Amino acid sequence: MEKPVPDGPEPTGAIVRTTCALVCTSDTHTAAGAIGDRVNLTLGHEAVGVVHRLGSAVRGYQVGDRVAVNAITPDFHCANCQRGYPSQCQEMLGGWKFANTKDGVFAPYFHVNDAEANLAPIPDSLPDDKAVYACDMMSTGFAAAENAAIPIGGTVAVFAQGPVGLMATVGARLLGAGLVIAVESAPDRIELAEHFGADAIVDFTRTDPVEEIRRLTGGVGVDSAIEALGSQNAFEGCVKATRPGGTISNAGYHGEGEYVRIPRLEWGVGMGDKTIRTTLCPGGKERMSRLFRLLETGRVDPTPLTTHTFDFSDIDTAFAMMRDKTDGIIKPLIRFPA
């Protein structure tokens, strides 16, 4: 559809000219109605660009600055933000505004609320096609690992090695896991899991993943399990594969059904001291600057995730491929005209 350049901005906002973006599987879930009907909203929540206009109250930025914007853009001053849950700004999932409550980033220009907190200056050493991974994949995948409470030298299983799962695998290694088990069946994703540091691969099409995880951990199960798919089977596998006192960290987008069910016996009938934690991509300038530091020092390079590149004029093709997972697609990078 054709839309005008966003108005304004308001004193605390900004307008960013998009230079490149990534298509996320959650965009396809949203388009399919996973969060309810959305009408005339531009999709997209992973983008970097150049400051086009700034609100009169925004300090520390100039027109022309290269910036990244996290998928989550809280106001950082509501009660939930002050309680330490900015992704739940104002209400549950309220920090998620792009393509949820306002136009997203699949456009030549997009609006950013509370710009002083949500614009993240991109270091000169980082190209746009690398910095854009901090907007969601790195932040979400690393948060999944952070929430998993992985002890130094501990064991962790990451269910699904899509983009978020692969970044969770990297995050687990960065946090000191002694054994990282990746659960995956697709050959190209298995190859990436090994590239990003998985110590063992469990192909769930060839063996029962829970039994194999227990075998790999001497029969006790893992300290931590990460659900990075958003499926009932993967979630159940995480609960079953985790030892008593362990942590299940859910980062998957459960886009179907009315309930996510917990396997009762493997949960210890509610008394197994197993913790289930959830996360929505942490945002904000400070979070982004830390992720940029990891990119600058070479501790992680997420660009092998980029399997396809498209011009903005071909974004419909990229979206369809991401929805249908054709041609071995992992992440499509969208380049915008200068």
C-alpha positions in Angstrom: 0.0 0.0 0.0 1.0 3.6 -0.4 1.3 5.7 2.7 2.8 9.2 3.3 6.0 9.8 5.3 4.9 9.8 9.0 3.9 13.1 10.3 5.8 15.0 13.1 7.3 13.7 15.1 6.0 14.6 18.5 8.6 16.3 20.8 9.9 13.0 22.2 9.8 11.0 18.9 11.8 10.6 15.7 11.4 9.6 12.1 14.0 7.2 10.7 14.8 6.6 7.0 15.2 2.9 6.6 18.4 1.5 5.1 17.9 -2.2 5.7 15.6 -4.6 7.6 15.1 -8.3 8.3 11.9 -10.3 7.9 11.0 -12.3 11.0 8.8 -15.4 11.2 6.8 -13.6 13.8 5.8 -11.2 11.0 4.1 -14.1 9.3 2.4 -15.2 12.5 1.0 -11.7 12.9 -0.2 -11.6 9.3 -1.9 -14.9 9.9 -3.9 -13.5 12.9 -1.9 -14.9 15.8 -2.5 -11.7 17.9 -5.9 -10.9 16.5 -7.1 -8.8 13.6 -4.8 -6.0 12.5 -6.0 -3.7 9.7 -3.8 -1.5 7.5 -0.7 -1.8 9.7 2.7 -1.9 8.0 4.6 -5.1 9.1 8.2 -5.3 10.3 10.1 -4.7 13.5 13.8 -5.2 12.7 15.4 -2.3 11.0 18.3 0.2 11.0 18.5 3.5 9.3 19.3 7.2 9.4 17.6 9.8 11.6 15.4 11.9 9.2 13.6 14.1 11.7 13.9 14.6 15.5 11.3 15.8 18.0 12.2 19.1 19.8 12.8 17.4 23.1 15.1 14.7 21.9 18.7 15.2 23.1 22.0 13.4 22.1 21.1 12.7 18.4 21.3 14.6 15.2 19.6 14.3 11.8 21.8 12.0 9.7 22.9 9.7 12.6 23.0 6.0 11.8 20.7 4.3 14.3 19.2 0.9 15.1 15.8 0.5 16.8 14.9 -2.5 18.8 11.8 -4.5 18.0 10.5 -3.4 21.4 10.1 0.3 22.0 8.9 0.9 25.6 8.2 4.3 27.1 10.5 3.4 30.0 8.5 5.4 32.6 5.3 3.4 33.2 4.8 1.2 36.2 5.7 -2.0 34.4 8.9 -0.5 33.1 9.9 0.8 36.5 9.2 -2.7 37.9 11.8 -4.0 35.5 9.6 -5.3 32.7 9.9 -2.7 29.9 8.8 -5.2 27.3 5.4 -5.3 29.1 5.1 -1.5 28.9 1.7 -0.3 30.1 0.2 -3.8 29.6 1.2 -7.3 28.6 3.3 -7.2 25.5 2.8 -3.4 25.4 6.4 -2.7 24.5 5.8 -4.4 21.2 4.4 -1.6 19.1 5.7 -2.1 15.6 3.1 -4.0 13.5 1.1 -4.5 16.7 -0.3 -1.1 17.7 1.4 1.1 15.1 3.0 0.9 11.7 6.1 -1.2 11.5 9.4 -0.8 9.7 8.8 -2.3 6.2 8.6 1.2 4.7 11.1 3.8 3.6 10.4 5.8 6.7 9.1 4.8 10.2 8.2 6.5 13.4 10.0 5.8 16.8 8.4 6.7 20.1 10.4 7.9 23.1 13.4 8.2 20.7 16.0 9.3 23.3 15.7 5.8 24.9 14.9 3.7 21.8 17.4 5.0 19.2 20.7 3.2 19.4 23.7 4.9 17.6 25.5 2.4 15.4 29.3 2.4 15.8 31.1 3.4 12.6 32.8 0.0 12.5 29.5 -1.9 12.1 27.8 -2.2 8.8 24.1 -2.0 8.7 23.7 -5.6 7.6 25.4 -6.7 10.8 24.0 -4.1 13.2 20.4 -5.0 12.2 20.7 -8.4 14.0 20.8 -6.6 17.4 17.2 -5.4 16.8 15.6 -8.7 17.6 17.5 -12.0 16.9 20.5 -11.3 19.2 18.4 -9.5 21.9 15.8 -12.3 22.0 18.1 -15.2 21.7 20.5 -13.9 24.3 17.6 -13.1 26.6 16.4 -16.7 26.3 19.8 -17.8 27.5 19.9 -15.2 30.2 16.5 -16.3 31.5 17.6 -20.0 31.5 19.8 -19.5 34.6 22.6 -21.6 33.1 25.2 -22.3 35.7 28.9 -22.0 34.7 29.8 -25.3 33.2 26.1 -26.3 33.2 24.1 -28.2 30.6 21.5 -26.6 28.3 19.3 -27.9 25.5 18.1 -25.4 22.8 15.0 -26.7 21.1 14.9 -25.5 17.5 17.8 -23.8 15.6 16.0 -21.1 13.7 17.4 -17.6 14.0 16.4 -17.1 17.7 17.5 -20.6 18.6 20.9 -20.1 17.0 21.4 -16.9 18.9 20.3 -18.7 22.1 23.0 -21.3 21.3 25.6 -18.5 21.0 24.2 -16.9 24.2 24.5 -20.1 26.2 28.2 -20.4 25.2 28.8 -16.8 26.1 27.3 -17.3 29.5 29.5 -20.3 30.2 27.5 -23.4 29.5 29.7 -26.5 29.6 27.5 -28.5 27.2 25.1 -27.0 24.6 22.7 -29.5 23.0 20.9 -28.3 19.9 17.6 -30.0 18.9 17.1 -29.7 15.1 16.5 -31.8 12.0 17.2 -29.4 9.0 20.7 -30.0 7.7 21.4 -26.3 7.0 20.3 -25.3 10.5 22.3 -28.2 12.0 25.4 -26.9 10.2 24.8 -23.4 11.6 24.2 -24.7 15.1 27.6 -26.4 14.9 29.1 -23.2 13.5 27.7 -21.2 16.4 29.0 -23.6 19.1 26.6 -26.4 19.7 28.5 -29.4 21.3 25.9 -32.0 20.3 23.1 -32.2 17.9 19.8 -34.2 18.5 17.8 -34.8 15.4 14.2 -35.3 16.7 13.2 -37.0 13.5 15.6 -39.9 14.2 15.4 -40.3 17.9 13.3 -39.3 20.9 15.0 -35.9 21.8 14.2 -36.2 25.6 15.7 -39.7 25.8 18.8 -38.6 23.8 19.3 -35.5 26.0 19.1 -37.7 29.1 21.6 -40.0 27.6 24.0 -37.1 26.9 23.7 -35.9 30.5 24.2 -39.2 32.2 20.5 -39.8 32.7 19.8 -36.7 34.8 18.6 -34.2 32.2 19.8 -30.6 31.5 20.1 -27.8 34.0 18.3 -25.5 31.5 16.2 -25.9 28.4 15.3 -23.2 25.9 12.1 -23.3 23.8 12.9 -21.3 20.6 10.1 -22.5 18.3 6.7 -21.7 19.8 5.3 -25.2 19.6 3.5 -27.5 22.1 5.9 -30.4 21.3 9.0 -28.3 21.8 7.7 -26.8 25.1 6.8 -30.3 26.4 10.3 -31.5 25.4 11.9 -28.7 27.4 9.9 -29.6 30.6 10.6 -33.3 30.2 14.3 -32.8 29.4 15.0 -30.5 32.4 16.3 -32.0 35.6 14.6 -31.2 39.0 15.4 -27.6 40.0 16.1 -26.7 36.4 14.8 -23.8 34.3 12.7 -23.8 31.2 13.2 -20.5 29.2 10.5 -19.9 26.6 11.3 -17.4 23.8 9.1 -19.0 21.1 6.0 -17.3 19.8 3.1 -19.6 20.5 0.8 -18.4 17.7 -1.8 -21.2 17.6 -4.3 -22.8 20.0 -5.9 -21.7 23.2 -3.5 -23.3 25.6 0.1 -24.4 26.1 0.0 -27.5 28.2 2.6 -28.7 30.8 3.3 -32.4 31.1 2.1 -33.1 34.6 4.4 -36.0 35.7 7.6 -34.5 34.3 6.7 -31.2 35.9 6.9 -33.1 39.2 3.0 -32.8 39.5 3.7 -29.1 40.2 6.3 -29.7 42.8 9.5 -30.5 40.9 11.2 -27.1 41.6 11.2 -26.4 37.9 11.0 -22.8 36.9 9.3 -21.7 33.7 10.3 -18.2 32.5 9.2 -16.2 29.4 10.7 -13.3 27.6 9.9 -10.7 24.9 12.9 -9.2 23.2 14.5 -6.6 25.6 14.8 -3.2 24.0 16.4 0.2 24.7 19.6 2.0 23.9 21.6 0.5 26.7 20.7 -3.1 25.7 21.5 -2.4 22.1 24.9 -0.8 22.9 25.9 -3.9 24.8 24.9 -6.1 21.8 26.9 -3.8 19.5 29.9 -4.3 21.7 29.8 -8.0 21.2 29.6 -7.4 17.5 32.5 -5.0 17.5 34.8 -7.3 19.5 34.0 -10.3 17.3 32.5 -12.4 20.0 29.6 -13.1 17.7 29.0 -12.6 14.0 25.3 -13.3 13.2 25.6 -12.5 9.4 25.8 -16.3 8.4 22.0 -16.2 9.2 21.5 -14.0 6.2 20.7 -16.6 3.5 18.9 -14.3 1.0 19.0 -10.6 0.1 16.2 -8.6 -1.5 15.5 -5.1 -2.6 12.6 -3.5 -0.9 10.6 -3.8 -4.1 10.7 -7.6 -3.7 9.8 -7.8 0.0 6.6 -9.7 -0.8 8.8 -12.5 -2.2 10.9 -12.5 0.9 7.8 -12.5 3.1 6.3 -15.5 1.3 9.6 -17.4 1.5 9.9 -16.8 5.2 6.3 -17.9 5.7 6.7 -21.1 3.7 10.4 -21.7 4.7 11.4 -22.3 1.1 14.9 -22.5 -0.5 16.6 -23.1 2.9 15.8 -19.6 4.0 16.9 -18.5 7.5 16.8 -14.7 7.4 16.1 -12.5 4.4 17.8 -9.1 4.4 15.9 -6.2 2.8 17.9 -3.3 1.3 16.1 0.0 0.9 17.0 2.6 -1.8 19.4 5.3 -0.7 
